[in-house]
Coordinates of C-alpha atoms in Angstrom, one line a residue:
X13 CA 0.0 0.0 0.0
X14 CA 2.6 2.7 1.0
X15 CA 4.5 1.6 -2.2
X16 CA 1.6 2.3 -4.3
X17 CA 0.6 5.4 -2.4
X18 CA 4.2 6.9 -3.2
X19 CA 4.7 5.9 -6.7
X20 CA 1.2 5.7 -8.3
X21 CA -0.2 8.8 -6.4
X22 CA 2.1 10.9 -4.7
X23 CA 5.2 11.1 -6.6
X24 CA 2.9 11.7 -10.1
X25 CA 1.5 14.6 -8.5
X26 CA 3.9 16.3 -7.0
X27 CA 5.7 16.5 -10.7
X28 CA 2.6 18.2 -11.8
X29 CA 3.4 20.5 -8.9
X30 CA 7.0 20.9 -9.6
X31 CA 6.2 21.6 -13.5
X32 CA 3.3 24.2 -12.5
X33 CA 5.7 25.8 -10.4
X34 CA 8.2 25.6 -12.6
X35 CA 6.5 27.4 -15.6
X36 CA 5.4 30.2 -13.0
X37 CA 1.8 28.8 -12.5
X38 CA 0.2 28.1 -9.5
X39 CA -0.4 24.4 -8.8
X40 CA -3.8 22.6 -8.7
X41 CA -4.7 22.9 -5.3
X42 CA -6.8 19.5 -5.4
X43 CA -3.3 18.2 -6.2
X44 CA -1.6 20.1 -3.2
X45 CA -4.3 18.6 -0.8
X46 CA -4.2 15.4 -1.9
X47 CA -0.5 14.2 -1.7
X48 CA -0.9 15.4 1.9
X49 CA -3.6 13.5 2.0
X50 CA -1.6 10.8 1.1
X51 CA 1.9 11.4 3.0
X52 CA -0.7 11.2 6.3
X53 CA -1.9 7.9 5.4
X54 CA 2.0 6.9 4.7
X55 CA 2.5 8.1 8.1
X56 CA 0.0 6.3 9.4
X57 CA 1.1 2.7 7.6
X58 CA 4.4 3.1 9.1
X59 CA 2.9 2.4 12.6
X60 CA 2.4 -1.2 11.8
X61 CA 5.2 -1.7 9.0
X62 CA 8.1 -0.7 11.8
X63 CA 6.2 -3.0 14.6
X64 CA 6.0 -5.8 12.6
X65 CA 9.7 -5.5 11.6
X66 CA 10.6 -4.9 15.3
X67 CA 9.2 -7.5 16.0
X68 CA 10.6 -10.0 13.9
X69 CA 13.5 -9.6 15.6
X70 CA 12.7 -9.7 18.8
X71 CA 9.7 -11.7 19.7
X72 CA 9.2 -10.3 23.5
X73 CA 5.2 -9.6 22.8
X74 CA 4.9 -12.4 20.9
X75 CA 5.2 -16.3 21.4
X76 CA 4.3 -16.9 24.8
X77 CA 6.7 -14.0 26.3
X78 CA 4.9 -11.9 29.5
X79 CA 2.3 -14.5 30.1
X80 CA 1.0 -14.0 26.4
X81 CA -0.3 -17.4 24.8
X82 CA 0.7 -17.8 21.3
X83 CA -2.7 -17.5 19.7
X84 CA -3.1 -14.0 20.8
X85 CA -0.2 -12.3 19.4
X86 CA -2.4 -10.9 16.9
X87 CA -4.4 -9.1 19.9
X88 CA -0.7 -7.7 20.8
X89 CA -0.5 -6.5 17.3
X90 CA -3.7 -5.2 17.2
X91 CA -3.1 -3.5 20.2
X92 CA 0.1 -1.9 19.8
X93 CA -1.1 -0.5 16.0
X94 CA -4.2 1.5 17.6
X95 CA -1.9 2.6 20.0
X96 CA 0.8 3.7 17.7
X97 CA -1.9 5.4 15.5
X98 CA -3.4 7.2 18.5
X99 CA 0.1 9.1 19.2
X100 CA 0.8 9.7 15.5
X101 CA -2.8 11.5 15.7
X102 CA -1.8 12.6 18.5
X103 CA 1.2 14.5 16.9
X104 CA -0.4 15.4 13.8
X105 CA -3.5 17.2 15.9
X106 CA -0.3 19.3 18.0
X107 CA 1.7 20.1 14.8
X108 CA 1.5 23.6 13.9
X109 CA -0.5 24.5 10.8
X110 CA 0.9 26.2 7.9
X111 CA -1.9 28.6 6.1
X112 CA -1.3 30.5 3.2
X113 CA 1.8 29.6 2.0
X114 CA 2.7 29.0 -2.1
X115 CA 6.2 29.4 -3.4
X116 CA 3.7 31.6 -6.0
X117 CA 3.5 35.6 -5.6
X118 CA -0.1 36.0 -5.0
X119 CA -1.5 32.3 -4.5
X120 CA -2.3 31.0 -1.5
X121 CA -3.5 27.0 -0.1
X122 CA -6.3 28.1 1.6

């Protein structure tokens, strides 16, 4: 999924960008809003990509380890994704917003 997102989606638009900005127009702004669109949902896909990597390696939550039986290291999983996505939203909701800004005199991303 985050392979397609960047290659079939993201990366396609943002040469759009980078040619509309090039030839001193102002970019689609249905573009601009949707690669970060789709750079949030990236973000949010690396919650359970870098667990399950993790956890490859070291099988702590998994397999019987801390009292948990083998069948419910999904639950773990499970678990530990919704909490990973609730601090990434978490983030994003803190993050300051930028408004208004275009590399173009006179166009703004409102």
């Amino acid at each position: 999924i985050m392979v397609f997102n960047v290659w079939f989606r993201i990366r396609p638009a943002q040469q759009k960008i980078m040619a509309a900005v090039r030839d001193g127009q102002p970019p689609d702004p249905a573009l601009l809003t949707m690669v970060a669109t789709r750079a949030r949902h990236s973000t949010y896909l690396t919650v359970p990509l870098f667990w399950t990597m993790m956890n490859q390696h070291t099988v702590s939550l998994a397999g019987g380890a801390y009292g948990i039986p083998d069948g419910l290291s999904w639950l773990v999983l499970l678990i530990i994704i919704l909490l990973g996505w609730n601090i990434v939203f978490q983030l994003f909701r803190r993050a300051g917003k930028l408004t208004g800004f275009c590399p173009i005199e006179g166009h703004t991303t409102e």
